[in-house]
């Protein structure tokens, strides 16, 4: 009995020491990499109505460009606030035939106030810039037992259906107790370090996490753009693309994810 008590005392002491040494990150900067399978994305665009000009463009793209387009971004966060910022596209196809396609660009700078469930997004839509203020998107996540390591953090998987039809796979870590993530993804019990939309051929995964103090100046919300809310933006987009045929829904989905 005496030996058992001693063993338990040592074990509890070790667990207490470990718990005290676990580092929970509440401030920092995460670098993300957005990867789009351009071959798969562009192939879906080709149909009998456009194949005479899109098929040659697609064939040329496959011959001269890599399969995956990589774009980078940062997520600066402090407690209950975050700022997602796309970095400039430095790829050689940035100004090419598909360069301005919404599926191959990063269109959003997003300030999220997680405590108040609100956001401010500066969104570039072709030649116009909008400033959207609204409530954070509510995503009904289902947690799983699957885990994987991302940027040095063990992350747990969650799944969801977003916008009625988009299947989402996300990985979050509770070692960063901030309910945010890249783009408009949030609402899990920890920071989202990985997101994949398998049927949309796109993913966002963290490549590094810098645990560092963040000042208020680093978390300034965007201020420029035509002021709208989410419904107002959707109404505007639907009005603009209503005559774009099958391409309309592709554009709408890309601009509202």
Short mmCIF file of C-alpha atoms in Angstrom, two decimals:
data_model
loop_
_atom_site.label_atom_id
_atom_site.label_comp_id
_atom_site.label_asym_id
_atom_site.label_seq_id
_atom_site.Cartn_x
_atom_site.Cartn_y
_atom_site.Cartn_z
CA UNK A 1 0.00 0.00 0.00
CA UNK A 2 2.83 2.37 0.90
CA UNK A 3 4.55 1.73 -2.42
CA UNK A 4 1.27 2.32 -4.27
CA UNK A 5 0.74 5.68 -2.56
CA UNK A 6 4.29 6.74 -3.38
CA UNK A 7 3.80 5.77 -7.02
CA UNK A 8 0.53 7.68 -7.25
CA UNK A 9 2.13 10.74 -5.64
CA UNK A 10 4.98 10.69 -8.18
CA UNK A 11 2.54 10.19 -11.07
CA UNK A 12 0.26 13.04 -9.99
CA UNK A 13 3.26 15.28 -9.47
CA UNK A 14 4.52 14.51 -12.97
CA UNK A 15 1.10 15.21 -14.49
CA UNK A 16 0.85 18.50 -12.60
CA UNK A 17 4.31 19.50 -13.77
CA UNK A 18 3.41 18.62 -17.38
CA UNK A 19 0.16 20.62 -17.22
CA UNK A 20 2.02 23.64 -15.90
CA UNK A 21 4.50 23.44 -18.77
CA UNK A 22 1.94 23.09 -21.59
CA UNK A 23 2.00 26.26 -23.67
CA UNK A 24 -1.36 27.58 -24.90
CA UNK A 25 -0.90 30.15 -27.66
CA UNK A 26 -3.34 33.08 -27.63
CA UNK A 27 -1.35 35.59 -29.73
CA UNK A 28 0.62 35.05 -32.90
CA UNK A 29 0.85 34.86 -36.67
CA UNK A 30 0.02 31.79 -38.75
CA UNK A 31 1.25 31.40 -42.30
CA UNK A 32 -1.13 29.52 -44.60
CA UNK A 33 -0.71 27.96 -48.00
CA UNK A 34 -3.72 27.77 -50.29
CA UNK A 35 -3.42 24.95 -52.82
CA UNK A 36 -5.77 24.67 -55.80
CA UNK A 37 -5.78 21.76 -58.22
CA UNK A 38 -6.05 23.91 -61.33
CA UNK A 39 -6.19 21.01 -63.79
CA UNK A 40 -9.28 19.59 -62.07
CA UNK A 41 -10.84 23.03 -61.53
CA UNK A 42 -10.47 24.17 -65.12
CA UNK A 43 -11.46 20.84 -66.64
CA UNK A 44 -14.88 21.19 -65.00
CA UNK A 45 -15.48 24.43 -66.92
CA UNK A 46 -15.36 22.85 -70.34
CA UNK A 47 -18.67 21.92 -71.95
CA UNK A 48 -20.13 21.62 -75.42
CA UNK A 49 -20.96 25.33 -75.51
CA UNK A 50 -17.43 26.60 -74.83
CA UNK A 51 -15.09 23.77 -75.76
CA UNK A 52 -13.97 25.41 -79.02
CA UNK A 53 -12.06 28.10 -77.10
CA UNK A 54 -11.71 26.73 -73.56
CA UNK A 55 -10.26 23.36 -74.54
CA UNK A 56 -7.22 24.95 -76.30
CA UNK A 57 -6.77 27.32 -73.32
CA UNK A 58 -6.92 24.39 -70.93
CA UNK A 59 -4.46 22.34 -73.00
CA UNK A 60 -2.05 25.30 -73.09
CA UNK A 61 -2.37 25.71 -69.31
CA UNK A 62 -1.53 22.06 -68.70
CA UNK A 63 1.49 22.35 -70.95
CA UNK A 64 2.90 25.49 -69.31
CA UNK A 65 1.67 25.58 -65.71
CA UNK A 66 1.93 23.26 -62.68
CA UNK A 67 -1.09 21.25 -61.59
CA UNK A 68 -1.34 22.98 -58.21
CA UNK A 69 -1.46 26.73 -57.78
CA UNK A 70 0.00 27.85 -54.46
CA UNK A 71 -1.04 31.12 -52.80
CA UNK A 72 0.09 32.33 -49.40
CA UNK A 73 -1.63 34.28 -46.62
CA UNK A 74 -1.27 35.15 -42.96
CA UNK A 75 -3.66 34.99 -40.02
CA UNK A 76 -2.74 37.39 -37.23
CA UNK A 77 -4.62 36.72 -34.01
CA UNK A 78 -4.89 37.88 -30.43
CA UNK A 79 -7.39 36.30 -28.03
CA UNK A 80 -10.79 36.85 -29.65
CA UNK A 81 -9.74 38.84 -32.74
CA UNK A 82 -8.05 37.82 -35.98
CA UNK A 83 -7.04 39.30 -39.33
CA UNK A 84 -6.70 37.12 -42.43
CA UNK A 85 -4.53 38.75 -45.09
CA UNK A 86 -3.75 37.34 -48.56
CA UNK A 87 -0.19 37.83 -49.82
CA UNK A 88 0.52 38.92 -53.43
CA UNK A 89 0.36 36.27 -56.12
CA UNK A 90 3.90 35.83 -57.43
CA UNK A 91 3.13 32.94 -59.79
CA UNK A 92 3.96 33.27 -63.47
CA UNK A 93 0.29 32.78 -64.41
CA UNK A 94 -0.94 35.65 -62.20
CA UNK A 95 -1.81 37.81 -65.22
CA UNK A 96 -2.59 35.03 -67.67
CA UNK A 97 -5.82 33.74 -69.20
CA UNK A 98 -7.01 32.28 -65.88
CA UNK A 99 -5.22 34.87 -63.72
CA UNK A 100 -8.32 36.77 -62.60
CA UNK A 101 -10.56 33.76 -62.21
CA UNK A 102 -12.12 33.81 -58.68
CA UNK A 103 -11.13 30.18 -58.16
CA UNK A 104 -7.46 30.94 -58.70
CA UNK A 105 -7.21 34.12 -56.63
CA UNK A 106 -7.52 35.18 -52.99
CA UNK A 107 -10.19 37.85 -52.80
CA UNK A 108 -10.71 38.48 -49.08
CA UNK A 109 -9.07 40.41 -46.27
CA UNK A 110 -11.10 39.42 -43.19
CA UNK A 111 -11.19 40.91 -39.71
CA UNK A 112 -13.08 38.66 -37.27
CA UNK A 113 -14.35 39.63 -33.83
CA UNK A 114 -14.95 36.18 -32.43
CA UNK A 115 -16.32 37.38 -29.10
CA UNK A 116 -19.10 39.30 -30.85
CA UNK A 117 -19.53 36.83 -33.74
CA UNK A 118 -19.00 39.53 -36.34
CA UNK A 119 -16.67 40.20 -39.25
CA UNK A 120 -15.54 42.92 -41.64
CA UNK A 121 -14.38 41.68 -45.04
CA UNK A 122 -12.75 43.63 -47.83
CA UNK A 123 -13.60 41.60 -50.93
CA UNK A 124 -12.28 42.24 -54.42
CA UNK A 125 -14.77 41.26 -57.10
CA UNK A 126 -13.08 41.72 -60.46
CA UNK A 127 -12.70 45.51 -60.77
CA UNK A 128 -14.77 46.51 -57.70
CA UNK A 129 -14.02 46.33 -53.98
CA UNK A 130 -16.70 45.72 -51.35
CA UNK A 131 -16.61 46.13 -47.59
CA UNK A 132 -18.93 43.62 -45.97
CA UNK A 133 -20.02 43.85 -42.32
CA UNK A 134 -22.11 41.04 -40.92
CA UNK A 135 -22.33 38.14 -38.46
CA UNK A 136 -19.88 35.26 -38.68
CA UNK A 137 -21.04 32.29 -40.71
CA UNK A 138 -22.44 29.52 -38.50
CA UNK A 139 -21.05 26.13 -39.46
CA UNK A 140 -22.49 22.98 -37.89
CA UNK A 141 -19.30 21.05 -37.29
CA UNK A 142 -19.22 17.35 -36.41
CA UNK A 143 -16.10 16.35 -34.47
CA UNK A 144 -14.31 13.08 -35.21
CA UNK A 145 -11.58 11.08 -33.48
CA UNK A 146 -9.13 11.40 -36.40
CA UNK A 147 -6.00 13.47 -35.79
CA UNK A 148 -3.02 14.71 -37.79
CA UNK A 149 -0.06 16.98 -37.17
CA UNK A 150 -0.02 20.40 -38.84
CA UNK A 151 2.76 22.95 -38.37
CA UNK A 152 3.92 21.12 -35.23
CA UNK A 153 0.47 20.94 -33.60
CA UNK A 154 -1.66 17.85 -33.13
CA UNK A 155 -5.02 18.66 -34.69
CA UNK A 156 -8.40 16.98 -34.52
CA UNK A 157 -10.65 16.57 -37.55
CA UNK A 158 -14.13 18.03 -37.94
CA UNK A 159 -16.53 17.78 -40.89
CA UNK A 160 -19.37 19.98 -42.09
CA UNK A 161 -21.64 20.85 -44.99
CA UNK A 162 -21.50 24.55 -45.82
CA UNK A 163 -23.71 26.64 -48.10
CA UNK A 164 -26.05 23.63 -48.49
CA UNK A 165 -23.69 21.60 -50.67
CA UNK A 166 -19.99 22.23 -49.95
CA UNK A 167 -18.33 19.42 -48.01
CA UNK A 168 -15.71 20.79 -45.59
CA UNK A 169 -12.95 18.94 -43.74
CA UNK A 170 -11.15 20.96 -41.05
CA UNK A 171 -8.39 20.28 -38.54
CA UNK A 172 -8.12 22.35 -35.35
CA UNK A 173 -5.86 22.45 -32.31
CA UNK A 174 -6.99 23.18 -28.76
CA UNK A 175 -3.42 24.29 -27.97
CA UNK A 176 -4.41 27.57 -29.64
CA UNK A 177 -7.67 28.33 -27.78
CA UNK A 178 -8.92 30.82 -30.39
CA UNK A 179 -12.03 29.83 -32.35
CA UNK A 180 -10.78 31.18 -35.68
CA UNK A 181 -9.21 29.99 -38.90
CA UNK A 182 -8.29 30.93 -42.47
CA UNK A 183 -10.76 32.79 -44.68
CA UNK A 184 -14.27 32.59 -43.16
CA UNK A 185 -13.80 29.25 -41.38
CA UNK A 186 -14.34 29.38 -37.61
CA UNK A 187 -16.48 28.00 -34.81
CA UNK A 188 -14.39 25.08 -33.55
CA UNK A 189 -12.98 24.75 -29.99
CA UNK A 190 -9.53 25.83 -31.10
CA UNK A 191 -7.68 27.37 -34.02
CA UNK A 192 -8.27 25.80 -37.44
CA UNK A 193 -4.90 25.01 -39.01
CA UNK A 194 -6.16 23.04 -41.98
CA UNK A 195 -9.20 23.15 -44.27
CA UNK A 196 -9.95 21.08 -47.35
CA UNK A 197 -12.90 21.34 -49.73
CA UNK A 198 -12.40 18.03 -51.57
CA UNK A 199 -15.06 18.55 -54.22
CA UNK A 200 -13.92 22.13 -54.87
CA UNK A 201 -10.28 21.02 -55.33
CA UNK A 202 -8.90 23.57 -52.86
CA UNK A 203 -7.29 23.50 -49.40
CA UNK A 204 -5.70 25.82 -46.83
CA UNK A 205 -3.04 24.43 -44.51
CA UNK A 206 -0.79 26.19 -42.02
CA UNK A 207 2.92 26.00 -42.76
CA UNK A 208 4.11 27.78 -39.60
CA UNK A 209 2.80 29.23 -36.35
CA UNK A 210 4.69 32.06 -34.68
CA UNK A 211 3.83 32.43 -31.01
CA UNK A 212 4.40 36.16 -30.47
CA UNK A 213 2.72 39.22 -28.96
CA UNK A 214 0.36 41.01 -31.34
CA UNK A 215 -0.39 44.72 -31.08
CA UNK A 216 -3.71 46.44 -31.83
CA UNK A 217 -2.07 48.08 -34.85
CA UNK A 218 -1.52 44.63 -36.36
CA UNK A 219 -5.23 43.83 -36.08
CA UNK A 220 -6.76 46.80 -37.87
CA UNK A 221 -9.92 46.00 -39.80
CA UNK A 222 -10.06 46.99 -43.49
CA UNK A 223 -11.93 50.24 -44.16
CA UNK A 224 -12.07 50.73 -47.93
CA UNK A 225 -14.79 49.45 -50.22
CA UNK A 226 -18.46 49.76 -51.07
CA UNK A 227 -20.37 49.10 -47.83
CA UNK A 228 -22.79 46.13 -47.96
CA UNK A 229 -23.90 43.20 -45.85
CA UNK A 230 -23.80 39.57 -46.97
CA UNK A 231 -27.28 39.65 -48.50
CA UNK A 232 -26.53 42.89 -50.30
CA UNK A 233 -23.37 41.44 -51.79
CA UNK A 234 -25.14 38.26 -52.91
CA UNK A 235 -27.92 40.30 -54.54
CA UNK A 236 -25.33 42.38 -56.38
CA UNK A 237 -23.40 39.32 -57.55
CA UNK A 238 -26.54 37.53 -58.72
CA UNK A 239 -27.53 40.59 -60.73
CA UNK A 240 -24.14 40.81 -62.42
CA UNK A 241 -23.73 37.13 -63.32
CA UNK A 242 -27.31 36.17 -64.13
CA UNK A 243 -26.53 35.90 -67.85
CA UNK A 244 -23.24 34.03 -67.46
CA UNK A 245 -24.75 30.58 -67.95
CA UNK A 246 -23.21 27.59 -66.16
CA UNK A 247 -20.19 29.66 -65.19
CA UNK A 248 -22.39 31.86 -62.97
CA UNK A 249 -22.70 29.36 -60.12
CA UNK A 250 -18.99 28.60 -60.24
CA UNK A 251 -18.18 32.29 -59.82
CA UNK A 252 -20.80 32.82 -57.12
CA UNK A 253 -19.52 29.88 -55.09
CA UNK A 254 -15.90 31.01 -55.35
CA UNK A 255 -16.74 34.56 -54.26
CA UNK A 256 -18.93 33.60 -51.30
CA UNK A 257 -16.95 30.79 -49.65
#
